[in-house]
Amino acid sequence: MTAKSMEELTSLCKRRGFVFQSSEVYGGLQGVYDYGPLGVELKNNLKAAWWRSMVYERDDVEGLDAAILTHPKVLHYSGHEETFTDPLIDCRSCKKRSRADHVADGKCPHCGSVELTEPRPFNLMFKTGVGPVEDAENFAYLRPESAQHIFTNFKNVLDSTSRTVPFGIAQIGKAFRNEITPRNFIFRVREFEHMELEFFVEPGTDEEWHQKWIDMRLDWWERQGVNRNSIKLYHVPPDELAHYSKATCDLMYRFPHGSDELEGIANRTDFDLGSHTKQQDKLNLTATVKRNPDTTARLAMQNLSTNKWFVPFVIEPSAGVDRGVLAVLNESYEVEQLDNGSERTVLRLPPHLAPIKVAVMPLKRNHAEIVATAREIVSDLQGLGLGRMTLENTGNIGKSYRKHDEAGTPICATVDFQSLEDGTVTVRDRDSMDQVRIDRAELSSYILSAIRM
Ligand code: ATP
C-alpha cells in the first residue's frame, strides 16, 4: 500500500510518537532525530528481529558491542581518513554547499546558478577531544561504521570462542557521519544506527557466500513486511565501489522520496583484516585455520594462495536501522476506505514489530470493576513477555481503535459489563476489524498464537 508522500509518514510519526526532530524546542538540530514512545519500541523490535536471525537462529555468528569512540589509527589504516569523503561543490552566488553527485547540469541545486567551484573533498567523520587537553593530538573519531571494531576485535573473538571460518561477528550500534545534506526525514541523518554482520570466509568461497547473503537478506526484509517487489538490486559498477570492496550489491527500496539504498551487501575481501595486520603486526589479526583439500584444489584453480595460514575474506551485509524503520513504516502504511464512507489510517505491521502488542480497553472509564478487570488482564498479558501491553482507558472505544490502528497494535481487547458476568472479552483484529468474544482464560494462548513470529 505505502504512503503517498513522506509528509504523510512524518505527520503520523509526530502525531503518534514514533519520531521527533531532535532539539526541536531550540529550533532543531539538522539531521538528528529522537525516537518517541512508539518509535523506540518499533526500532528495538526491528533490531531484535535482526539479532535473532543473525545470532540466535544460526550457529556460526558471535555478537559484539564495541565502543563508539575510535582510535584515529584504526580509521587511518582502514582507509577512512583518506577516502571517506564526499566531493563538495560551493555555490559562489548563494554560498550553499552541495554534494558533487547532487549537482545536475552544472547548476546549483539551491539557486540554479552556474557560478560553482570545482569539487573539493570533505571528510565525513566527526572528531571529538579526548582527555583534559584539547589539541590536535588528543582526539578520537566517532565511528562512521561499526565494522572497524569487528576487525580490530577479530583475534579476540577468535581466541575466546575457538571459531574457524566460515563464521561471522554481528553488531548493532550507533554510527556518525557529517552528511553535507541530511534529508528525507530519517533516511539520511548524521547520527544513525547500523546493523552489521562481518562474515569471514575462505578466499575463493567469497562470491558464493556473497550471493547467499544477498538472498538471505532479501528473505529477512520480507519477514519484516517489506515486500520483495519493493526492493530492487543494484550491482554497484566498479568505478563506484568503495575503496575496500570487490563487489557490492545494494538493496534499493522504494522510499516515499524514490528508490534508494536500504542495505549494502559488500564483498570487502581481506582489505580490512589485511591492512590492520600489515600495519600492526602484534595485533596478528589473521585467522589460522587448516584448509580442507577441496578448498585447496579450488583455490589453486583460481590461482589463489593455498597457504595453510591465510587472511579471511569478509562478506558484509550492512543495514541502517533508521532506514529500516522508515521502510517498514512505509510498507505497512495504508489509508483504507471503509464501507460507511469514512476512512481509517492503519499500520499493518507484522505483529513481532508492533510497538504495542495488545491494548486493553474498559468500556466505561470510571466503572471501578470494569477498569480493575482490564488492569488485571493487562498485568496477566505483561507476564507473557511479548512486549508492551497497555491499558487504554479513554472510555471511547471507537476513538481508541483508530488510535491503535495508527499505532499498528495488532489486537485490542475490550472489557464490558458482560465480561463481569461471564468472564469473556471482545477481541478485535487490527487488519480485518473482525471482533470475537473469547473466554478470558483463553486470552493468553490466543494472543500468543497471534503475536509470536
Ligand atoms: P549512501 O550511499 O546512501 O550515503 P552508503 O553507501 O554510504 O549510503 P554504507 O556505508 O554502505 O552506506 O552503510 C550501510 C547502510 O547504513 C546503508 O545501506 C544505510 O542503510 C545506512 N546508512 C548509511 N549512511 C546513512 C545515513 N547518513 N543515515 C542513515 N542511514 C545511513
Short mmCIF file of C-alpha atoms and ligand atoms in Angstrom, two decimals:
data_model
loop_
_atom_site.label_atom_id
_atom_site.label_comp_id
_atom_site.label_asym_id
_atom_site.label_seq_id
_atom_site.Cartn_x
_atom_site.Cartn_y
_atom_site.Cartn_z
CA MET A 1 0.00 0.00 0.00
CA THR A 2 2.61 2.52 1.23
CA ALA A 3 2.32 6.23 1.96
CA LYS A 4 1.68 8.72 -0.84
CA SER A 5 4.33 11.11 0.43
CA MET A 6 7.00 11.49 3.08
CA GLU A 7 4.77 14.16 4.70
CA GLU A 8 2.10 11.55 5.40
CA LEU A 9 4.65 9.44 7.27
CA THR A 10 6.32 12.30 9.14
CA SER A 11 2.97 13.59 10.31
CA LEU A 12 1.92 10.13 11.55
CA CYS A 13 5.29 9.76 13.28
CA LYS A 14 4.91 13.06 15.12
CA ARG A 15 1.21 12.57 15.90
CA ARG A 16 1.60 9.10 17.36
CA GLY A 17 5.03 9.49 18.92
CA PHE A 18 7.29 7.47 16.63
CA VAL A 19 9.90 10.08 15.70
CA PHE A 20 10.56 13.70 16.71
CA GLN A 21 13.03 16.29 15.42
CA SER A 22 15.89 16.37 17.91
CA SER A 23 16.38 19.55 20.00
CA GLU A 24 13.12 20.80 18.48
CA VAL A 25 12.50 23.27 21.30
CA TYR A 26 15.64 25.13 20.21
CA GLY A 27 14.85 25.05 16.53
CA GLY A 28 16.08 21.51 15.90
CA LEU A 29 19.47 20.03 15.12
CA GLN A 30 19.63 19.24 11.42
CA GLY A 31 19.99 15.57 10.51
CA VAL A 32 19.35 14.34 14.06
CA TYR A 33 16.13 12.70 15.27
CA ASP A 34 14.74 11.29 18.51
CA TYR A 35 12.58 8.20 18.73
CA GLY A 36 9.42 8.60 20.84
CA PRO A 37 7.44 6.06 22.89
CA LEU A 38 6.25 4.06 19.87
CA GLY A 39 9.38 4.63 17.81
CA VAL A 40 11.72 3.19 20.40
CA GLU A 41 9.62 0.01 20.55
CA LEU A 42 9.50 -0.37 16.78
CA LYS A 43 13.22 0.26 16.48
CA ASN A 44 14.06 -2.17 19.29
CA ASN A 45 11.79 -4.81 17.78
CA LEU A 46 13.47 -4.44 14.37
CA LYS A 47 16.92 -4.73 15.95
CA ALA A 48 15.79 -7.74 18.00
CA ALA A 49 14.48 -9.43 14.84
CA TRP A 50 17.84 -8.84 13.14
CA TRP A 51 19.80 -10.15 16.14
CA ARG A 52 17.51 -13.19 16.38
CA SER A 53 18.07 -14.11 12.75
CA MET A 54 21.81 -13.36 12.76
CA VAL A 55 22.88 -14.72 16.14
CA TYR A 56 20.19 -16.90 17.76
CA GLU A 57 18.92 -18.75 14.70
CA ARG A 58 22.41 -19.62 13.42
CA ASP A 59 25.34 -21.38 14.96
CA ASP A 60 28.10 -19.58 13.11
CA VAL A 61 27.80 -16.00 14.33
CA GLU A 62 29.03 -14.33 17.54
CA GLY A 63 27.88 -10.94 18.85
CA LEU A 64 29.87 -7.83 19.76
CA ASP A 65 29.15 -4.43 21.27
CA ALA A 66 32.22 -2.26 20.72
CA ALA A 67 32.92 1.38 21.62
CA ILE A 68 31.85 4.37 19.57
CA LEU A 69 35.00 6.42 20.31
CA THR A 70 37.63 5.13 17.94
CA HIS A 71 41.41 5.44 17.93
CA PRO A 72 42.45 7.57 14.93
CA LYS A 73 44.88 4.90 13.78
CA VAL A 74 42.05 2.42 13.27
CA LEU A 75 40.39 4.77 10.81
CA HIS A 76 43.70 5.80 9.33
CA TYR A 77 44.72 2.26 8.38
CA SER A 78 41.19 1.28 7.38
CA GLY A 79 41.48 3.96 4.68
CA HIS A 80 38.68 6.12 6.09
CA GLU A 81 40.85 9.14 6.88
CA GLU A 82 41.95 9.32 3.31
CA THR A 83 38.96 8.12 1.37
CA PHE A 84 35.82 8.58 3.47
CA THR A 85 34.97 11.80 1.74
CA ASP A 86 32.28 13.31 -0.40
CA PRO A 87 33.40 15.72 -3.13
CA LEU A 88 31.70 19.06 -2.46
CA ILE A 89 30.85 22.00 -4.64
CA ASP A 90 30.34 25.54 -3.31
CA CYS A 91 27.96 27.94 -5.00
CA ARG A 92 29.53 31.39 -5.40
CA SER A 93 26.10 33.03 -5.70
CA CYS A 94 24.08 31.61 -2.77
CA LYS A 95 27.13 30.33 -0.80
CA LYS A 96 25.49 26.95 -0.20
CA ARG A 97 27.35 23.62 -0.42
CA SER A 98 26.19 20.56 -2.30
CA ARG A 99 27.49 17.08 -2.93
CA ALA A 100 29.03 16.87 -6.39
CA ASP A 101 26.76 13.95 -7.27
CA HIS A 102 23.71 16.09 -6.41
CA VAL A 103 24.66 18.83 -8.88
CA ALA A 104 22.90 18.22 -12.17
CA ASP A 105 23.79 20.04 -15.43
CA GLY A 106 26.42 22.15 -13.64
CA LYS A 107 23.71 24.14 -11.80
CA CYS A 108 23.42 24.80 -8.07
CA PRO A 109 20.50 22.69 -6.73
CA HIS A 110 19.57 25.55 -4.37
CA CYS A 111 19.53 28.64 -6.63
CA GLY A 112 20.26 27.33 -10.13
CA SER A 113 23.43 29.43 -10.51
CA VAL A 114 26.26 28.12 -12.68
CA GLU A 115 28.86 30.03 -10.62
CA LEU A 116 30.24 26.92 -8.92
CA THR A 117 33.64 25.90 -7.54
CA GLU A 118 35.45 22.73 -8.58
CA PRO A 119 34.58 19.69 -6.39
CA ARG A 120 36.65 19.52 -3.19
CA PRO A 121 36.89 16.55 -0.81
CA PHE A 122 35.14 16.80 2.55
CA ASN A 123 35.76 14.23 5.28
CA LEU A 124 32.57 12.83 6.76
CA MET A 125 33.97 11.74 10.12
CA PHE A 126 33.20 13.53 13.39
CA LYS A 127 36.14 14.17 15.71
CA THR A 128 35.97 14.80 19.43
CA GLY A 129 38.57 15.85 22.02
CA VAL A 130 39.70 13.15 24.45
CA GLY A 131 41.05 13.99 27.92
CA PRO A 132 41.56 17.38 29.54
CA VAL A 133 43.84 18.91 26.90
CA GLU A 134 42.17 19.89 23.67
CA ASP A 135 44.71 19.79 20.87
CA ALA A 136 45.38 18.17 17.52
CA GLU A 137 46.91 15.06 19.15
CA ASN A 138 44.24 14.21 21.70
CA PHE A 139 41.22 13.29 19.73
CA ALA A 140 39.13 10.29 18.77
CA TYR A 141 36.70 9.74 15.94
CA LEU A 142 33.05 8.87 16.42
CA ARG A 143 32.93 5.72 14.36
CA PRO A 144 31.43 6.16 10.87
CA GLU A 145 30.57 2.44 10.74
CA SER A 146 30.54 -0.27 13.38
CA ALA A 147 32.57 -2.62 11.18
CA GLN A 148 36.11 -1.49 12.05
CA HIS A 149 35.86 -2.61 15.67
CA ILE A 150 34.75 -6.01 14.45
CA PHE A 151 38.02 -6.25 12.51
CA THR A 152 40.19 -4.98 15.36
CA ASN A 153 38.49 -7.46 17.72
CA PHE A 154 38.68 -10.32 15.24
CA LYS A 155 41.53 -12.10 17.03
CA ASN A 156 39.94 -11.56 20.46
CA VAL A 157 36.72 -13.17 19.32
CA LEU A 158 38.53 -15.99 17.57
CA ASP A 159 40.67 -16.76 20.61
CA SER A 160 37.82 -16.58 23.09
CA THR A 161 35.41 -18.72 21.07
CA SER A 162 37.60 -21.16 19.11
CA ARG A 163 35.74 -20.39 15.87
CA THR A 164 37.05 -21.30 12.45
CA VAL A 165 35.90 -19.81 9.18
CA PRO A 166 33.25 -19.58 7.92
CA PHE A 167 31.86 -17.62 10.85
CA GLY A 168 30.57 -14.14 11.48
CA ILE A 169 30.56 -11.33 14.03
CA ALA A 170 27.39 -9.27 14.37
CA GLN A 171 26.98 -5.85 15.86
CA ILE A 172 24.25 -3.24 16.20
CA GLY A 173 25.13 0.28 17.21
CA LYS A 174 25.41 3.96 16.52
CA ALA A 175 27.43 5.40 13.67
CA PHE A 176 28.07 9.06 12.87
CA ARG A 177 28.61 10.80 9.54
CA ASN A 178 28.79 14.51 8.99
CA GLU A 179 26.50 14.32 5.96
CA ILE A 180 26.52 17.52 3.89
CA THR A 181 22.88 17.33 3.03
CA PRO A 182 20.92 15.33 5.59
CA ARG A 183 17.43 14.94 4.20
CA ASN A 184 14.35 12.87 3.62
CA PHE A 185 13.41 12.57 7.29
CA ILE A 186 15.28 9.65 8.93
CA PHE A 187 16.68 8.42 5.61
CA ARG A 188 19.91 10.45 5.62
CA VAL A 189 20.93 11.60 9.06
CA ARG A 190 24.14 12.46 10.88
CA GLU A 191 23.62 10.06 13.77
CA PHE A 192 22.16 6.67 12.91
CA GLU A 193 22.37 3.00 13.76
CA HIS A 194 23.98 0.21 11.83
CA MET A 195 23.13 -3.49 11.92
CA GLU A 196 26.29 -5.04 10.56
CA LEU A 197 27.48 -8.56 10.08
CA GLU A 198 31.04 -9.33 9.06
CA PHE A 199 31.02 -12.90 7.78
CA PHE A 200 34.53 -14.33 7.38
CA VAL A 201 35.10 -16.90 4.67
CA GLU A 202 37.90 -18.59 2.81
CA PRO A 203 39.10 -16.69 -0.27
CA GLY A 204 37.63 -18.47 -3.25
CA THR A 205 34.32 -19.14 -1.49
CA ASP A 206 33.59 -15.41 -1.15
CA GLU A 207 31.50 -14.99 -4.30
CA GLU A 208 29.27 -17.90 -3.38
CA TRP A 209 28.78 -16.51 0.16
CA HIS A 210 28.11 -13.04 -1.24
CA GLN A 211 25.20 -14.37 -3.27
CA LYS A 212 23.92 -16.43 -0.31
CA TRP A 213 23.86 -13.34 1.89
CA ILE A 214 22.03 -11.30 -0.73
CA ASP A 215 19.31 -13.98 -0.83
CA MET A 216 19.16 -14.34 2.95
CA ARG A 217 18.86 -10.60 3.48
CA LEU A 218 16.03 -10.30 0.95
CA ASP A 219 14.17 -13.07 2.79
CA TRP A 220 14.71 -11.31 6.08
CA TRP A 221 13.31 -8.00 4.85
CA GLU A 222 10.29 -9.84 3.53
CA ARG A 223 9.71 -11.26 7.01
CA GLN A 224 9.73 -7.67 8.32
CA GLY A 225 6.85 -6.85 5.98
CA VAL A 226 8.96 -5.33 3.21
CA ASN A 227 7.61 -6.83 0.03
CA ARG A 228 10.18 -8.46 -2.24
CA ASN A 229 8.78 -6.44 -5.17
CA SER A 230 9.54 -3.20 -3.32
CA ILE A 231 13.28 -3.91 -3.42
CA LYS A 232 15.50 -3.77 -6.48
CA LEU A 233 19.06 -5.00 -6.60
CA TYR A 234 21.75 -2.56 -7.69
CA HIS A 235 25.09 -4.16 -8.52
CA VAL A 236 27.45 -1.24 -7.95
CA PRO A 237 29.65 -0.68 -11.04
CA PRO A 238 33.43 -0.98 -10.48
CA ASP A 239 34.12 2.77 -10.71
CA GLU A 240 31.59 3.49 -7.93
CA LEU A 241 32.79 0.82 -5.47
CA ALA A 242 34.03 1.84 -2.01
CA HIS A 243 37.81 1.59 -1.52
CA TYR A 244 37.53 -1.77 0.30
CA SER A 245 35.05 -3.51 -1.95
CA LYS A 246 35.46 -6.08 -4.70
CA ALA A 247 31.72 -6.24 -5.35
CA THR A 248 28.72 -4.58 -3.69
CA CYS A 249 25.03 -5.21 -4.15
CA ASP A 250 22.73 -2.50 -2.78
CA LEU A 251 19.17 -3.33 -1.83
CA MET A 252 17.25 -0.36 -3.23
CA TYR A 253 13.88 0.18 -1.56
CA ARG A 254 11.11 2.38 -2.96
CA PHE A 255 11.07 5.04 -0.22
CA PRO A 256 8.47 7.81 -0.49
CA HIS A 257 11.19 10.09 -1.95
CA GLY A 258 12.22 7.48 -4.55
CA SER A 259 14.29 4.33 -4.90
CA ASP A 260 17.28 4.48 -2.54
CA GLU A 261 19.67 2.31 -0.56
CA LEU A 262 18.27 0.33 2.36
CA GLU A 263 21.19 -2.04 2.83
CA GLY A 264 24.54 -2.64 1.18
CA ILE A 265 26.00 -6.14 0.89
CA ALA A 266 29.70 -5.89 0.15
CA ASN A 267 32.48 -8.31 -0.55
CA ARG A 268 35.21 -6.50 1.42
CA THR A 269 37.80 -9.17 0.56
CA ASP A 270 40.75 -9.23 3.00
CA PHE A 271 41.13 -5.46 2.75
CA ASP A 272 40.44 -4.56 6.39
CA LEU A 273 41.94 -7.54 8.23
CA GLY A 274 44.86 -7.37 5.83
CA SER A 275 45.59 -3.68 6.30
CA HIS A 276 45.32 -3.76 10.12
CA THR A 277 47.54 -6.84 10.21
CA LYS A 278 50.14 -5.30 7.95
CA GLN A 279 50.26 -2.07 9.93
CA GLN A 280 50.29 -3.58 13.37
CA ASP A 281 51.94 -6.97 13.36
CA LYS A 282 51.46 -7.62 17.03
CA LEU A 283 47.70 -7.50 16.60
CA ASN A 284 48.10 -10.61 14.47
CA LEU A 285 44.61 -10.42 13.10
CA THR A 286 44.97 -13.35 10.73
CA ALA A 287 42.90 -16.48 11.14
CA THR A 288 44.89 -19.66 11.45
CA VAL A 289 42.74 -22.38 10.01
CA LYS A 290 43.64 -25.50 8.16
CA ARG A 291 42.19 -25.70 4.72
CA ASN A 292 40.42 -28.85 3.64
CA PRO A 293 41.71 -30.46 0.43
CA ASP A 294 38.64 -29.46 -1.62
CA THR A 295 39.18 -25.80 -0.88
CA THR A 296 42.88 -26.03 -1.61
CA ALA A 297 42.18 -27.53 -5.04
CA ARG A 298 39.59 -24.89 -5.79
CA LEU A 299 41.93 -22.08 -4.75
CA ALA A 300 44.70 -23.50 -6.91
CA MET A 301 42.34 -23.49 -9.91
CA GLN A 302 41.62 -19.80 -9.25
CA ASN A 303 45.34 -19.05 -8.91
CA LEU A 304 44.80 -18.02 -5.27
CA SER A 305 47.19 -18.73 -2.43
CA THR A 306 46.88 -22.20 -0.88
CA ASN A 307 48.94 -21.45 2.24
CA LYS A 308 47.79 -23.03 5.48
CA TRP A 309 47.70 -19.59 7.13
CA PHE A 310 45.56 -17.03 5.46
CA VAL A 311 43.66 -13.80 5.93
CA PRO A 312 39.95 -14.49 5.54
CA PHE A 313 37.77 -12.60 3.10
CA VAL A 314 34.69 -10.95 4.54
CA ILE A 315 31.14 -10.54 3.31
CA GLU A 316 29.35 -7.63 4.91
CA PRO A 317 25.58 -7.18 4.96
CA SER A 318 25.26 -3.67 6.41
CA ALA A 319 21.80 -2.26 7.04
CA GLY A 320 20.69 1.04 8.51
CA VAL A 321 18.22 0.68 11.39
CA ASP A 322 16.69 4.09 10.70
CA ARG A 323 16.21 3.39 7.01
CA GLY A 324 14.77 0.02 8.05
CA VAL A 325 12.25 1.73 10.34
CA LEU A 326 11.29 4.09 7.50
CA ALA A 327 10.86 1.21 5.03
CA VAL A 328 8.82 -0.86 7.47
CA LEU A 329 6.58 2.11 8.31
CA ASN A 330 6.09 2.98 4.67
CA GLU A 331 5.38 -0.59 3.66
CA SER A 332 2.77 -1.09 6.39
CA TYR A 333 1.03 2.29 5.98
CA GLU A 334 -2.42 2.30 4.48
CA VAL A 335 -5.32 4.69 4.29
CA GLU A 336 -8.33 2.42 3.92
CA GLN A 337 -11.78 3.45 2.67
CA LEU A 338 -14.49 1.99 4.88
CA ASP A 339 -17.97 0.89 3.80
CA ASN A 340 -19.61 3.71 5.77
CA GLY A 341 -17.78 6.29 3.64
CA SER A 342 -15.16 7.16 6.24
CA GLU A 343 -11.51 6.23 6.10
CA ARG A 344 -9.02 4.88 8.59
CA THR A 345 -5.23 5.02 8.67
CA VAL A 346 -3.72 1.71 9.64
CA LEU A 347 -0.19 0.40 10.08
CA ARG A 348 -0.26 -3.24 9.10
CA LEU A 349 2.99 -4.03 10.89
CA PRO A 350 4.00 -7.65 11.34
CA PRO A 351 2.96 -8.39 14.96
CA HIS A 352 6.54 -9.00 16.15
CA LEU A 353 7.43 -5.41 15.13
CA ALA A 354 4.32 -3.72 16.53
CA PRO A 355 5.24 -1.24 19.32
CA ILE A 356 2.20 -2.24 21.40
CA LYS A 357 1.03 -5.84 21.20
CA VAL A 358 -2.36 -5.56 22.91
CA ALA A 359 -4.40 -2.58 24.09
CA VAL A 360 -6.97 -3.47 26.73
CA MET A 361 -9.96 -1.13 26.81
CA PRO A 362 -12.51 -0.76 29.60
CA LEU A 363 -15.89 0.11 28.08
CA LYS A 364 -16.55 2.63 30.88
CA ARG A 365 -13.59 4.64 32.07
CA ASN A 366 -14.98 5.28 35.56
CA HIS A 367 -16.50 1.88 36.26
CA ALA A 368 -14.33 0.51 39.07
CA GLU A 369 -14.95 -3.19 38.40
CA ILE A 370 -14.55 -3.00 34.63
CA VAL A 371 -11.34 -0.96 34.97
CA ALA A 372 -9.95 -3.31 37.63
CA THR A 373 -10.65 -6.35 35.42
CA ALA A 374 -8.96 -4.62 32.47
CA ARG A 375 -5.92 -3.86 34.65
CA GLU A 376 -5.72 -7.48 35.73
CA ILE A 377 -5.79 -8.58 32.10
CA VAL A 378 -3.00 -6.15 31.20
CA SER A 379 -0.93 -7.48 34.06
CA ASP A 380 -1.53 -11.12 33.00
CA LEU A 381 -0.54 -10.32 29.40
CA GLN A 382 2.60 -8.50 30.53
CA GLY A 383 3.68 -11.77 32.09
CA LEU A 384 3.84 -13.34 28.61
CA GLY A 385 7.00 -11.35 27.88
CA LEU A 386 5.89 -10.42 24.36
CA GLY A 387 6.41 -6.68 24.67
CA ARG A 388 4.25 -3.70 25.61
CA MET A 389 0.67 -4.31 26.76
CA THR A 390 -1.30 -1.17 27.65
CA LEU A 391 -4.49 -0.07 29.29
CA GLU A 392 -6.39 2.35 27.05
CA ASN A 393 -8.80 3.96 29.44
CA THR A 394 -10.48 6.70 27.44
CA GLY A 395 -13.97 5.20 27.54
CA ASN A 396 -14.29 5.94 23.82
CA ILE A 397 -13.78 2.58 22.15
CA GLY A 398 -14.17 3.80 18.55
CA LYS A 399 -11.57 6.52 19.03
CA SER A 400 -9.22 4.11 20.78
CA TYR A 401 -9.48 1.63 17.89
CA ARG A 402 -8.49 4.38 15.44
CA LYS A 403 -5.57 5.41 17.61
CA HIS A 404 -4.29 1.84 17.85
CA ASP A 405 -4.81 1.24 14.12
CA GLU A 406 -2.40 4.12 13.56
CA ALA A 407 0.00 2.72 16.14
CA GLY A 408 -0.10 -0.69 14.44
CA THR A 409 -1.42 -2.50 17.55
CA PRO A 410 -2.48 -5.92 16.21
CA ILE A 411 -5.08 -6.71 18.89
CA CYS A 412 -7.45 -4.73 21.07
CA ALA A 413 -9.40 -6.42 23.87
CA THR A 414 -12.48 -4.75 25.31
CA VAL A 415 -13.83 -5.39 28.78
CA ASP A 416 -17.56 -4.64 29.21
CA PHE A 417 -20.47 -5.47 31.50
CA GLN A 418 -20.81 -8.96 30.04
CA SER A 419 -17.16 -9.60 30.91
CA LEU A 420 -18.03 -9.17 34.58
CA GLU A 421 -20.83 -11.71 34.29
CA ASP A 422 -19.40 -14.47 32.11
CA GLY A 423 -15.64 -13.78 32.05
CA THR A 424 -15.44 -13.14 28.29
CA VAL A 425 -13.78 -10.24 26.46
CA THR A 426 -14.19 -8.88 22.92
CA VAL A 427 -11.08 -9.25 20.85
CA ARG A 428 -10.70 -7.06 17.76
CA ASP A 429 -8.24 -7.77 14.96
CA ARG A 430 -6.47 -4.69 13.53
CA ASP A 431 -6.37 -5.82 9.91
CA SER A 432 -9.80 -7.35 9.39
CA MET A 433 -11.50 -5.34 12.17
CA ASP A 434 -13.34 -8.61 12.99
CA GLN A 435 -14.45 -8.97 16.58
CA VAL A 436 -14.92 -12.20 18.51
CA ARG A 437 -15.85 -12.87 22.12
CA ILE A 438 -13.49 -15.21 23.84
CA ASP A 439 -13.12 -16.56 27.32
CA ARG A 440 -10.68 -14.59 29.41
CA ALA A 441 -8.95 -17.84 30.37
CA GLU A 442 -8.12 -18.41 26.68
CA LEU A 443 -6.87 -14.89 26.04
CA SER A 444 -3.19 -15.61 26.69
CA SER A 445 -2.98 -18.56 24.32
CA TYR A 446 -4.98 -16.60 21.70
CA ILE A 447 -2.55 -13.67 21.96
CA LEU A 448 0.49 -15.94 21.95
CA SER A 449 -0.52 -17.60 18.70
CA ALA A 450 -1.47 -14.29 17.09
CA ILE A 451 1.67 -12.37 18.11
CA ARG A 452 4.50 -14.88 18.04
CA MET A 453 6.55 -14.90 14.82
P1 ATP B 1 24.60 6.32 0.89
O1 ATP B 1 25.17 5.99 -0.46
O2 ATP B 1 23.09 6.39 0.91
O3 ATP B 1 25.26 7.51 1.55
P2 ATP B 1 26.38 4.37 1.94
O4 ATP B 1 26.58 3.50 0.73
O5 ATP B 1 27.41 5.36 2.30
O6 ATP B 1 24.94 5.08 1.85
P3 ATP B 1 27.03 2.29 3.75
O7 ATP B 1 28.34 2.88 4.13
O8 ATP B 1 27.03 1.13 2.81
O9 ATP B 1 26.08 3.44 3.19
O10 ATP B 1 26.23 1.94 5.08
C1 ATP B 1 25.37 0.83 5.17
C2 ATP B 1 23.96 1.26 5.48
O11 ATP B 1 23.94 2.23 6.53
C3 ATP B 1 23.23 1.92 4.33
O12 ATP B 1 22.69 0.96 3.46
C4 ATP B 1 22.16 2.69 5.06
O13 ATP B 1 21.06 1.85 5.38
C5 ATP B 1 22.83 3.10 6.35
N1 ATP B 1 23.30 4.50 6.27
C6 ATP B 1 24.45 4.95 5.73
N2 ATP B 1 24.53 6.29 5.85
C7 ATP B 1 23.42 6.68 6.50
C8 ATP B 1 22.91 7.95 6.94
N3 ATP B 1 23.60 9.07 6.75
N4 ATP B 1 21.71 7.98 7.55
C9 ATP B 1 21.01 6.85 7.78
N5 ATP B 1 21.44 5.62 7.40
C10 ATP B 1 22.62 5.53 6.78
#
